[in-house]
mmCIF file of C-alpha atoms and ligand atoms in Angstrom:
data_model
loop_
_atom_site.group_PDB
_atom_site.id
_atom_site.type_symbol
_atom_site.label_atom_id
_atom_site.label_comp_id
_atom_site.label_asym_id
_atom_site.label_seq_id
_atom_site.Cartn_x
_atom_site.Cartn_y
_atom_site.Cartn_z
ATOM 1 C CA MET A 264 19.968 -5.472 24.922
ATOM 2 C CA ALA A 265 18.776 -8.856 24.016
ATOM 3 C CA LEU A 266 15.277 -10.299 24.332
ATOM 4 C CA ILE A 267 14.184 -12.430 26.561
ATOM 5 C CA ASN A 268 11.894 -14.824 25.757
ATOM 6 C CA LYS A 269 9.542 -14.856 28.725
ATOM 7 C CA HIS A 270 8.135 -18.495 29.107
ATOM 8 C CA LYS A 271 11.281 -20.033 28.019
ATOM 9 C CA MET A 272 13.389 -17.521 29.487
ATOM 10 C CA LYS A 273 15.674 -18.023 26.819
ATOM 11 C CA LYS A 274 17.217 -15.504 24.493
ATOM 12 C CA THR A 275 15.918 -13.998 21.334
ATOM 13 C CA LYS A 276 18.432 -15.602 18.847
ATOM 14 C CA ILE A 277 17.289 -14.724 14.833
ATOM 15 C CA LEU A 278 18.465 -16.802 11.879
ATOM 16 C CA LEU A 279 17.913 -14.938 8.646
ATOM 17 C CA VAL A 280 17.909 -17.014 5.312
ATOM 18 C CA GLY A 281 19.059 -15.327 2.319
ATOM 19 C CA ALA A 282 20.696 -12.337 4.230
ATOM 20 C CA ASN A 283 22.894 -11.743 1.040
ATOM 21 C CA GLY A 284 19.387 -10.361 -0.542
ATOM 22 C CA GLN A 285 18.127 -7.099 -1.156
ATOM 23 C CA LEU A 286 16.048 -7.067 1.908
ATOM 24 C CA GLY A 287 17.941 -9.416 3.931
ATOM 25 C CA SER A 288 21.194 -7.609 4.086
ATOM 26 C CA VAL A 289 19.569 -4.526 5.158
ATOM 27 C CA LEU A 290 17.315 -6.468 7.920
ATOM 28 C CA THR A 291 19.996 -8.559 9.272
ATOM 29 C CA LYS A 292 21.810 -5.218 10.500
ATOM 30 C CA ALA A 293 18.864 -3.541 11.655
ATOM 31 C CA LEU A 294 18.105 -6.801 13.669
ATOM 32 C CA GLN A 295 21.682 -6.747 14.873
ATOM 33 C CA GLN A 296 21.449 -2.911 15.768
ATOM 34 C CA LYS A 297 17.853 -3.934 18.439
ATOM 35 C CA ILE A 298 19.136 -7.125 19.787
ATOM 36 C CA GLY A 299 22.876 -7.158 19.549
ATOM 37 C CA VAL A 300 25.245 -8.640 16.670
ATOM 38 C CA ALA A 301 26.037 -12.282 18.542
ATOM 39 C CA GLN A 302 22.088 -12.470 18.563
ATOM 40 C CA VAL A 303 21.529 -12.604 14.980
ATOM 41 C CA ILE A 304 22.799 -15.301 12.238
ATOM 42 C CA SER A 305 22.669 -14.721 8.713
ATOM 43 C CA SER A 306 23.103 -17.351 6.462
ATOM 44 C CA ASP A 307 23.133 -17.805 2.751
ATOM 45 C CA LEU A 308 24.352 -19.701 -0.115
ATOM 46 C CA GLN A 309 28.142 -18.135 -0.046
ATOM 47 C CA ASP A 310 29.675 -15.789 2.086
ATOM 48 C CA LYS A 311 30.130 -12.695 0.638
ATOM 49 C CA LYS A 312 31.150 -10.900 3.876
ATOM 50 C CA LEU A 313 28.591 -8.467 3.868
ATOM 51 C CA HIS A 314 27.609 -8.907 7.764
ATOM 52 C CA ARG A 315 28.972 -8.980 11.078
ATOM 53 C CA GLY A 316 28.661 -11.915 13.719
ATOM 54 C CA ALA A 317 27.926 -15.479 12.710
ATOM 55 C CA PHE A 318 27.123 -16.379 9.160
ATOM 56 C CA GLU A 319 26.604 -19.790 8.191
ATOM 57 C CA ILE A 320 26.831 -21.260 4.596
ATOM 58 C CA LEU A 321 23.243 -22.246 4.090
ATOM 59 C CA ASP A 322 20.917 -24.269 1.418
ATOM 60 C CA ALA A 323 17.372 -23.716 2.772
ATOM 61 C CA THR A 324 16.366 -26.607 0.479
ATOM 62 C CA ASN A 325 18.259 -28.958 2.895
ATOM 63 C CA PHE A 326 16.528 -29.878 5.724
ATOM 64 C CA ASP A 327 19.451 -31.411 7.556
ATOM 65 C CA GLN A 328 21.166 -28.519 6.935
ATOM 66 C CA LEU A 329 18.939 -25.984 8.034
ATOM 67 C CA ARG A 330 18.162 -28.058 11.168
ATOM 68 C CA LYS A 331 21.720 -28.530 12.184
ATOM 69 C CA VAL A 332 22.208 -24.665 12.018
ATOM 70 C CA VAL A 333 19.074 -23.740 14.220
ATOM 71 C CA ALA A 334 19.759 -26.490 17.001
ATOM 72 C CA GLY A 335 23.268 -25.856 16.730
ATOM 73 C CA HIS A 336 22.563 -21.970 17.401
ATOM 74 C CA GLN A 337 19.745 -22.618 19.970
ATOM 75 C CA ILE A 338 18.076 -20.410 17.089
ATOM 76 C CA THR A 339 14.248 -18.809 18.607
ATOM 77 C CA GLN A 340 13.142 -17.297 15.085
ATOM 78 C CA ILE A 341 13.346 -17.592 11.923
ATOM 79 C CA TYR A 342 13.495 -14.766 9.012
ATOM 80 C CA HIS A 343 13.245 -16.550 5.966
ATOM 81 C CA LEU A 344 14.023 -14.096 3.138
ATOM 82 C CA ALA A 345 15.379 -16.549 0.243
ATOM 83 C CA ALA A 346 13.122 -16.866 -2.833
ATOM 84 C CA ILE A 347 13.502 -16.637 -7.049
ATOM 85 C CA LEU A 348 11.307 -13.313 -7.788
ATOM 86 C CA SER A 349 8.690 -12.405 -10.697
ATOM 87 C CA ALA A 350 10.995 -11.792 -13.608
ATOM 88 C CA LYS A 351 13.966 -14.445 -12.931
ATOM 89 C CA GLY A 352 11.453 -17.121 -11.482
ATOM 90 C CA GLU A 353 9.671 -17.167 -15.111
ATOM 91 C CA SER A 354 12.560 -18.020 -16.858
ATOM 92 C CA ASP A 355 12.624 -21.692 -15.195
ATOM 93 C CA PRO A 356 9.082 -21.777 -13.533
ATOM 94 C CA LEU A 357 9.558 -25.391 -12.164
ATOM 95 C CA ARG A 358 12.825 -24.720 -10.525
ATOM 96 C CA THR A 359 11.541 -21.497 -9.057
ATOM 97 C CA TRP A 360 8.726 -23.584 -7.905
ATOM 98 C CA ASP A 361 10.668 -26.274 -6.093
ATOM 99 C CA ILE A 362 12.927 -23.588 -4.633
ATOM 100 C CA ASN A 363 10.508 -21.170 -3.247
ATOM 101 C CA MET A 364 8.497 -23.852 -1.834
ATOM 102 C CA LYS A 365 11.233 -26.271 -0.596
ATOM 103 C CA ALA A 366 12.896 -23.816 1.209
ATOM 104 C CA LEU A 367 9.450 -22.477 3.047
ATOM 105 C CA LEU A 368 8.142 -26.228 4.077
ATOM 106 C CA ASN A 369 11.418 -26.905 5.574
ATOM 107 C CA VAL A 370 11.749 -23.693 7.554
ATOM 108 C CA LEU A 371 8.234 -24.051 8.932
ATOM 109 C CA GLU A 372 8.929 -27.900 9.563
ATOM 110 C CA VAL A 373 12.203 -27.039 11.203
ATOM 111 C CA ALA A 374 10.250 -24.368 13.332
ATOM 112 C CA ARG A 375 7.737 -26.932 14.293
ATOM 113 C CA VAL A 376 10.032 -29.819 15.399
ATOM 114 C CA GLU A 377 12.804 -27.486 16.880
ATOM 115 C CA LYS A 378 9.828 -25.646 19.086
ATOM 116 C CA LEU A 379 10.668 -22.052 17.471
ATOM 117 C CA ASP A 380 8.810 -19.229 19.123
ATOM 118 C CA ARG A 381 7.984 -17.380 15.559
ATOM 119 C CA VAL A 382 8.945 -17.576 11.907
ATOM 120 C CA PHE A 383 8.768 -14.475 9.914
ATOM 121 C CA TYR A 384 7.671 -15.261 6.027
ATOM 122 C CA PRO A 385 7.956 -12.835 3.084
ATOM 123 C CA SER A 386 4.883 -12.564 0.829
ATOM 124 C CA SER A 387 4.604 -10.213 -2.066
ATOM 125 C CA ILE A 388 1.794 -7.928 -4.104
ATOM 126 C CA ALA A 389 2.924 -11.106 -6.360
ATOM 127 C CA VAL A 390 -0.414 -12.748 -5.132
ATOM 128 C CA PHE A 391 -2.690 -10.993 -6.803
ATOM 129 C CA GLY A 392 -3.846 -11.576 -10.274
ATOM 130 C CA SER A 393 -5.845 -9.971 -12.968
ATOM 131 C CA SER A 394 -9.428 -11.032 -10.802
ATOM 132 C CA ALA A 395 -8.491 -8.860 -8.163
ATOM 133 C CA ASN A 396 -9.353 -4.936 -7.841
ATOM 134 C CA LYS A 397 -6.095 -2.958 -9.276
ATOM 135 C CA SER A 398 -7.450 0.100 -7.514
ATOM 136 C CA PHE A 399 -6.759 -0.074 -3.371
ATOM 137 C CA THR A 400 -6.498 -3.854 -3.746
ATOM 138 C CA PRO A 401 -8.182 -5.237 -0.484
ATOM 139 C CA GLN A 402 -6.844 -7.703 1.891
ATOM 140 C CA GLN A 403 -9.745 -10.157 1.372
ATOM 141 C CA THR A 404 -9.983 -11.012 -2.555
ATOM 142 C CA PHE A 405 -9.181 -13.227 -5.515
ATOM 143 C CA LEU A 406 -5.720 -14.623 -5.604
ATOM 144 C CA ASN A 407 -5.209 -15.664 -9.046
ATOM 145 C CA PRO A 408 -0.969 -14.892 -9.438
ATOM 146 C CA GLU A 409 -0.228 -15.203 -12.946
ATOM 147 C CA THR A 410 3.757 -15.739 -12.272
ATOM 148 C CA VAL A 411 4.948 -18.640 -10.589
ATOM 149 C CA TYR A 412 6.600 -16.677 -7.919
ATOM 150 C CA GLY A 413 2.916 -15.446 -7.408
ATOM 151 C CA ILE A 414 1.971 -18.766 -7.334
ATOM 152 C CA SER A 415 4.559 -20.021 -4.725
ATOM 153 C CA LYS A 416 3.597 -16.928 -2.556
ATOM 154 C CA ALA A 417 0.197 -17.210 -2.740
ATOM 155 C CA ALA A 418 0.757 -21.021 -1.585
ATOM 156 C CA GLY A 419 3.475 -20.139 0.883
ATOM 157 C CA GLU A 420 0.719 -17.940 2.953
ATOM 158 C CA ASN A 421 -1.828 -20.571 3.181
ATOM 159 C CA TRP A 422 1.261 -22.974 4.409
ATOM 160 C CA CYS A 423 2.270 -20.587 6.968
ATOM 161 C CA GLN A 424 -1.638 -20.446 8.193
ATOM 162 C CA TYR A 425 -2.006 -24.258 8.324
ATOM 163 C CA TYR A 426 1.390 -24.378 10.063
ATOM 164 C CA TYR A 427 -0.439 -21.656 12.696
ATOM 165 C CA GLU A 428 -3.872 -23.214 12.865
ATOM 166 C CA ARG A 429 -2.417 -26.916 13.116
ATOM 167 C CA TYR A 430 0.599 -26.618 15.088
ATOM 168 C CA GLY A 431 0.130 -23.495 16.781
ATOM 169 C CA LEU A 432 3.393 -22.094 14.906
ATOM 170 C CA ASP A 433 3.622 -17.723 15.219
ATOM 171 C CA VAL A 434 4.193 -17.396 12.055
ATOM 172 C CA ARG A 435 4.110 -13.675 10.532
ATOM 173 C CA SER A 436 3.772 -12.252 6.947
ATOM 174 C CA LEU A 437 3.780 -8.963 4.858
ATOM 175 C CA ARG A 438 2.954 -8.603 1.265
ATOM 176 C CA TYR A 439 5.515 -6.632 0.058
ATOM 177 C CA PRO A 440 5.342 -3.837 -2.694
ATOM 178 C CA GLY A 441 8.505 -3.035 -4.724
ATOM 179 C CA VAL A 442 11.369 -2.193 -2.190
ATOM 180 C CA VAL A 443 13.494 0.839 -3.003
ATOM 181 C CA GLY A 444 16.575 1.289 -1.266
ATOM 182 C CA TYR A 445 20.045 2.460 -1.524
ATOM 183 C CA GLN A 446 21.835 -0.069 0.772
ATOM 184 C CA SER A 447 21.271 -3.271 -1.429
ATOM 185 C CA LEU A 448 20.694 -4.163 -5.060
ATOM 186 C CA PRO A 449 17.283 -6.084 -6.130
ATOM 187 C CA GLY A 450 18.011 -9.287 -8.398
ATOM 188 C CA GLY A 451 15.381 -10.812 -10.496
ATOM 189 C CA GLY A 452 11.785 -8.766 -9.818
ATOM 190 C CA THR A 453 9.418 -6.766 -11.901
ATOM 191 C CA THR A 454 9.835 -3.631 -9.333
ATOM 192 C CA ASP A 455 13.633 -3.232 -9.914
ATOM 193 C CA TYR A 456 13.199 -0.829 -12.504
ATOM 194 C CA ALA A 457 12.823 2.029 -9.774
ATOM 195 C CA ILE A 458 16.471 0.945 -8.236
ATOM 196 C CA ASP A 459 17.745 0.576 -11.465
ATOM 197 C CA ILE A 460 16.753 4.019 -12.501
ATOM 198 C CA PHE A 461 18.885 5.869 -9.693
ATOM 199 C CA HIS A 462 21.888 4.443 -10.658
ATOM 200 C CA LYS A 463 21.481 4.954 -13.998
ATOM 201 C CA ALA A 464 20.550 8.803 -13.406
ATOM 202 C CA LEU A 465 23.519 9.292 -11.189
ATOM 203 C CA HIS A 466 26.331 8.120 -14.067
ATOM 204 C CA SER A 467 24.646 10.609 -16.732
ATOM 205 C CA GLU A 468 23.496 7.630 -18.331
ATOM 206 C CA THR A 469 19.849 7.179 -20.090
ATOM 207 C CA PHE A 470 18.082 4.686 -18.399
ATOM 208 C CA TYR A 471 16.009 2.036 -20.793
ATOM 209 C CA CYS A 472 12.766 1.124 -18.808
ATOM 210 C CA PHE A 473 11.176 -2.387 -19.377
ATOM 211 C CA LEU A 474 7.776 -1.214 -18.459
ATOM 212 C CA LYS A 475 5.428 1.437 -19.841
ATOM 213 C CA PRO A 476 5.644 5.009 -18.597
ATOM 214 C CA ASP A 477 2.199 4.789 -16.891
ATOM 215 C CA ALA A 478 2.936 1.160 -14.986
ATOM 216 C CA ARG A 479 1.805 2.032 -11.780
ATOM 217 C CA LEU A 480 3.062 0.024 -9.227
ATOM 218 C CA PRO A 481 3.078 -0.345 -5.287
ATOM 219 C CA MET A 482 5.979 0.297 -4.062
ATOM 220 C CA ILE A 483 8.007 0.776 -0.595
ATOM 221 C CA PHE A 484 10.950 2.388 0.991
ATOM 222 C CA MET A 485 13.391 0.345 2.535
ATOM 223 C CA GLU A 486 13.334 2.200 5.824
ATOM 224 C CA ASP A 487 9.951 1.413 5.763
ATOM 225 C CA ALA A 488 9.705 -1.529 4.740
ATOM 226 C CA ILE A 489 12.362 -2.517 7.678
ATOM 227 C CA GLU A 490 10.255 -0.681 10.255
ATOM 228 C CA ALA A 491 7.071 -2.840 8.845
ATOM 229 C CA THR A 492 8.771 -5.946 9.271
ATOM 230 C CA LEU A 493 10.487 -5.467 12.801
ATOM 231 C CA LYS A 494 6.870 -4.152 14.291
ATOM 232 C CA LEU A 495 4.700 -7.237 12.859
ATOM 233 C CA MET A 496 7.594 -9.333 14.221
ATOM 234 C CA SER A 497 7.625 -7.544 17.950
ATOM 235 C CA VAL A 498 4.040 -6.757 18.678
ATOM 236 C CA PRO A 499 2.131 -9.397 21.243
ATOM 237 C CA LYS A 500 0.735 -12.453 19.449
ATOM 238 C CA ALA A 501 -3.037 -11.598 20.368
ATOM 239 C CA GLN A 502 -2.531 -8.812 18.089
ATOM 240 C CA ILE A 503 -1.787 -10.705 15.069
ATOM 241 C CA LYS A 504 -5.736 -11.590 12.975
ATOM 242 C CA THR A 505 -4.417 -12.081 9.335
ATOM 243 C CA ARG A 506 -2.710 -15.616 9.546
ATOM 244 C CA THR A 507 -1.927 -15.739 5.624
ATOM 245 C CA SER A 508 -0.118 -12.074 5.128
ATOM 246 C CA TYR A 509 -0.639 -8.553 6.031
ATOM 247 C CA ASN A 510 -0.854 -6.361 2.897
ATOM 248 C CA LEU A 511 1.467 -3.608 2.797
ATOM 249 C CA ALA A 512 1.326 -0.106 1.484
ATOM 250 C CA GLY A 513 4.033 2.471 1.417
ATOM 251 C CA LEU A 514 3.031 4.717 -1.852
ATOM 252 C CA SER A 515 2.658 4.025 -5.480
ATOM 253 C CA PHE A 516 4.112 5.760 -8.677
ATOM 254 C CA THR A 517 4.515 5.220 -12.336
ATOM 255 C CA PRO A 518 8.131 5.567 -14.262
ATOM 256 C CA HIS A 519 6.925 8.515 -15.429
ATOM 257 C CA GLU A 520 6.488 9.784 -12.287
ATOM 258 C CA LEU A 521 9.785 8.689 -10.926
ATOM 259 C CA ALA A 522 11.565 10.148 -13.958
ATOM 260 C CA THR A 523 9.651 13.434 -13.376
ATOM 261 C CA GLU A 524 10.706 13.459 -9.831
ATOM 262 C CA ILE A 525 14.216 12.478 -10.683
ATOM 263 C CA LYS A 526 14.665 15.408 -13.232
ATOM 264 C CA LYS A 527 13.979 17.982 -10.855
ATOM 265 C CA HIS A 528 17.171 17.153 -9.767
ATOM 266 C CA ILE A 529 19.153 16.066 -12.850
ATOM 267 C CA PRO A 530 17.510 17.998 -15.338
ATOM 268 C CA ASP A 531 19.688 15.949 -18.458
ATOM 269 C CA PHE A 532 18.166 12.427 -17.048
ATOM 270 C CA LYS A 533 17.161 10.687 -19.902
ATOM 271 C CA ILE A 534 14.385 7.704 -19.788
ATOM 272 C CA VAL A 535 13.671 5.611 -23.031
ATOM 273 C CA TYR A 536 10.583 3.362 -22.867
ATOM 274 C CA GLU A 537 11.342 -0.490 -23.896
ATOM 275 C CA PRO A 538 8.459 -2.160 -22.258
ATOM 276 C CA ASP A 539 9.223 -6.296 -22.392
ATOM 277 C CA TYR A 540 7.740 -9.438 -20.881
ATOM 278 C CA ARG A 541 7.980 -7.635 -17.089
ATOM 279 C CA GLN A 542 5.103 -5.331 -18.369
ATOM 280 C CA LYS A 543 2.685 -8.200 -18.652
ATOM 281 C CA ILE A 544 3.536 -8.704 -14.804
ATOM 282 C CA ALA A 545 3.442 -5.458 -13.389
ATOM 283 C CA GLU A 546 -0.412 -5.311 -15.586
ATOM 284 C CA SER A 547 -1.386 -8.123 -13.533
ATOM 285 C CA TRP A 548 -0.536 -6.385 -10.329
ATOM 286 C CA PRO A 549 -2.363 -3.939 -7.928
ATOM 287 C CA GLN A 550 -1.731 -0.511 -8.888
ATOM 288 C CA GLU A 551 -2.560 0.694 -4.942
ATOM 289 C CA ILE A 552 -2.624 -1.492 -2.106
ATOM 290 C CA ASP A 553 -5.308 -0.999 0.941
ATOM 291 C CA ASP A 554 -3.588 -2.234 4.324
ATOM 292 C CA LYS A 555 -6.428 -0.945 6.689
ATOM 293 C CA GLU A 556 -6.140 -4.312 8.704
ATOM 294 C CA ALA A 557 -2.301 -3.669 9.002
ATOM 295 C CA ARG A 558 -2.863 -0.572 10.291
ATOM 296 C CA ARG A 559 -5.818 -1.373 12.565
ATOM 297 C CA ASP A 560 -3.680 -4.467 14.283
ATOM 298 C CA TRP A 561 -0.301 -3.362 15.117
ATOM 299 C CA GLY A 562 -0.341 0.479 13.854
ATOM 300 C CA TRP A 563 1.174 0.503 10.811
ATOM 301 C CA HIS A 564 1.730 3.719 8.482
ATOM 302 C CA PRO A 565 4.672 4.337 6.464
ATOM 303 C CA SER A 566 6.516 7.421 6.648
ATOM 304 C CA TYR A 567 8.166 8.260 3.010
ATOM 305 C CA ASN A 568 6.344 9.526 -0.337
ATOM 306 C CA LEU A 569 7.961 9.853 -3.939
ATOM 307 C CA ARG A 570 9.539 13.076 -3.145
ATOM 308 C CA SER A 571 11.393 11.981 0.382
ATOM 309 C CA LEU A 572 12.562 8.880 -1.322
ATOM 310 C CA THR A 573 14.012 10.277 -4.316
ATOM 311 C CA GLU A 574 15.810 13.007 -2.313
ATOM 312 C CA ILE A 575 17.284 10.194 -0.273
ATOM 313 C CA MET A 576 17.699 7.329 -2.626
ATOM 314 C CA LEU A 577 19.859 10.611 -4.876
ATOM 315 C CA SER A 578 22.169 11.355 -2.352
ATOM 316 C CA GLU A 579 22.436 7.959 -0.178
ATOM 317 C CA LEU A 580 23.791 6.780 -3.506
ATOM 318 C CA SER A 581 25.798 10.074 -4.935
ATOM 319 C CA GLN A 582 27.398 9.660 -1.547
ATOM 320 C CA LYS A 583 29.003 6.360 -2.209
ATOM 321 C CA LEU A 584 29.721 6.622 -5.663
ATOM 322 C CA GLU A 585 32.057 9.779 -4.205
ATOM 323 C CA THR A 586 33.466 7.239 -1.714
ATOM 324 C CA VAL A 587 34.097 4.571 -4.338
HETATM 325 C C1 LIG B 638 9.768 -8.294 -7.803
HETATM 326 O O1 LIG B 638 9.290 -7.634 -8.105
HETATM 327 O O2 LIG B 638 9.027 -9.612 -7.930
HETATM 328 C C2 LIG B 638 9.209 -8.194 -5.925
HETATM 329 C C3 LIG B 638 7.918 -8.003 -5.289
HETATM 330 C C4 LIG B 638 6.918 -7.354 -6.034
HETATM 331 O O3 LIG B 638 7.689 -9.090 -4.862
HETATM 332 N N1 LIG B 638 10.159 -7.357 -6.126
#
């Protein structure tokens, strides 16, 4: 059943920007399940035929294109998921800044002029840097990001707060940890190893890990990430007390701990550690996240731990392999 916006009696209609990405592709399906296929429009730079329902080829760095899609489909909410991530972003810092910021500012500005109800903006643990406490990093702390992706996310969070304070635009945001899921592939992140490792293990290949064995990072299982996003976006406005971005925790593990868990299922699995520039990025990030504000304000709690995540990843991916 489609949701009705009580004030304008307009049906909720969602545009996903970056719908082909790791999170976007799964979130599109979840939203379609929740409010109906016809109420969710997916968009990205290319049509890879991943989605049901209407799809728009859209470059969010183009304001006019974005506004036309929003007006044409009578969109009431945007989920803006397009960004260049931490590791890839370092290969061309100025382009990363340009794309990440321009797309966000266009989304915020189109949302303002078209009077949208709500916007979702994904931030990241990459907003933290070496000055923040690594252990149970709190919501309010130093933000000195050390990647251009992190700098763009920290600036983006502040822009979201600005649009809320100045224009009343209901922008909501989460600081995602590394998202681990079987449904889609990541691209360009420092936490991507935690998905690649499963694919290599199931293909009986040695996994060359670009992080050190003890590089502990915050992660979240895809199902939890989707659940948190849907929950944050559906609670009444008054419950949202953080207008930059909420810390969000799932679980934390090291490459060694993950490899050990995988070996319980695949005893011959081999991992070789060959840390590269991504190790330095990982070292600048928290090891665990304190998300008590999200728990308190809108009732967040994760459901998956390392054991269940590993079991589900292996069984879902091996089923996919069988059907290929
Ligand atoms: C990355 O590794 O860049 C992302 C993130 C933690 O935001 N997965």
